[in-house]
Amino acid sequence: MKALLFVLGLVAIVVLGLAWFTRRTAARIVQYLPAKGRFVDVPGGRLHIRDSGAGPAVLLVHGLGGQMSHFDYGIVEQLARSHRVVVVDRPGSGHSLRDELTSADVSAQAQALAVLIDKLGLGRPTVVGHSLGGAIALTLALEHPASVGALALVAPLTHAPETAPQVFKALTIETRWVRTLFAWTLATPGAIVGSKKVLAAVFAPEQAPADFAVKGGGLHSLRPTQFLAASRDLQAIPARMPLVQGRYAELNLPLAVLYGRQDAILDWQTNGQALVDKVPGARLELVEGGHMLPITQPQVVADFVERTARAAAPQQRAG
């Protein structure tokens, strides 16, 4: 009996120690990488946004587990020379908040963006979606067509995957209390230990820049709230994506897709070619590179967005 109590006590001490370390790390990250924009209330949450430049509007939407700093490697700066550029932390990501009872599926996130577009008076912006942000941008165009002038999709998720990429397996914990316990104990130290391996997998065959942790906001991935938001995002994909992908032929707006041929996270044929085959007039552009093109090839992405935005200009004026 004493041995059992000793073991239980030791386990409790370890769990409390991990929880203390996680909470302290998260607080230090928020202090080190504070919110740099402003907040806009939307149904089910509060979105952190940055708004710069003037001209036809462009809205930038990041992918799974990311946040707005993924676009800080030159894309915002270049586009803001001739556009009003709004970059957003998706619900629950970065410094944005999502109510616990609010769905994480692509339709709920598209609804939040539609409200944001209306509140900011963006008209019909060119919406740039990276990875999961591409799926949300497509949903926005289908379910809120008056809110989108064009779609510029970068390495987008367009079809529900059968399984999650191996690098995201930890996000697939289904039982809520287990997922929460993991987030507040093991996820942060585990992410610290495995960060080089994870970054290598996500960026392959390219390399993450040395300043990604700070400039690219990579440190946010160590926060338990970020882990929980990404987990909910990933697990909500099957709820709506099959319905969305069945409607792609309805899209009637300028739509372009940019993919890296060597993308190790999402296959360009399954998600890029398969989409443009269903959308009249859509185009696919391929470059040598991986999944994180907004960070590894910002000039290529910015030029791609510029071309797509020019195609949207007549439609934006008509809107």
PDB file of C-alpha atoms in Angstrom, residues 15 49 53 125 137 164 166 184 189 215 223 277-278 283 287:
ATOM      1  CA  VAL A  15       2.254  15.957 -13.592  1.00  0.00           C
ATOM      2  CA  ILE A  49      -5.859  41.184 -37.092  1.00  0.00           C
ATOM      3  CA  GLY A  53      -1.738  49.534 -46.930  1.00  0.00           C
ATOM      4  CA  PRO A 125     -11.248  40.904 -51.221  1.00  0.00           C
ATOM      5  CA  ALA A 137     -11.119  30.214 -48.125  1.00  0.00           C
ATOM      6  CA  ALA A 164      -3.498  12.995 -40.979  1.00  0.00           C
ATOM      7  CA  GLN A 166       2.420  11.647 -39.440  1.00  0.00           C
ATOM      8  CA  TRP A 184      -1.057  21.028 -20.430  1.00  0.00           C
ATOM      9  CA  PRO A 189       8.147  19.722 -23.535  1.00  0.00           C
ATOM     10  CA  LYS A 215       9.806  36.180 -36.802  1.00  0.00           C
ATOM     11  CA  ARG A 223       1.477  27.006 -26.178  1.00  0.00           C
ATOM     12  CA  ASP A 277     -10.124  20.110 -62.739  1.00  0.00           C
ATOM     13  CA  LYS A 278     -13.484  20.857 -61.095  1.00  0.00           C
ATOM     14  CA  ARG A 283      -5.293  27.572 -62.962  1.00  0.00           C
ATOM     15  CA  VAL A 287       7.180  25.557 -58.388  1.00  0.00           C
TER      16      VAL A 287
END
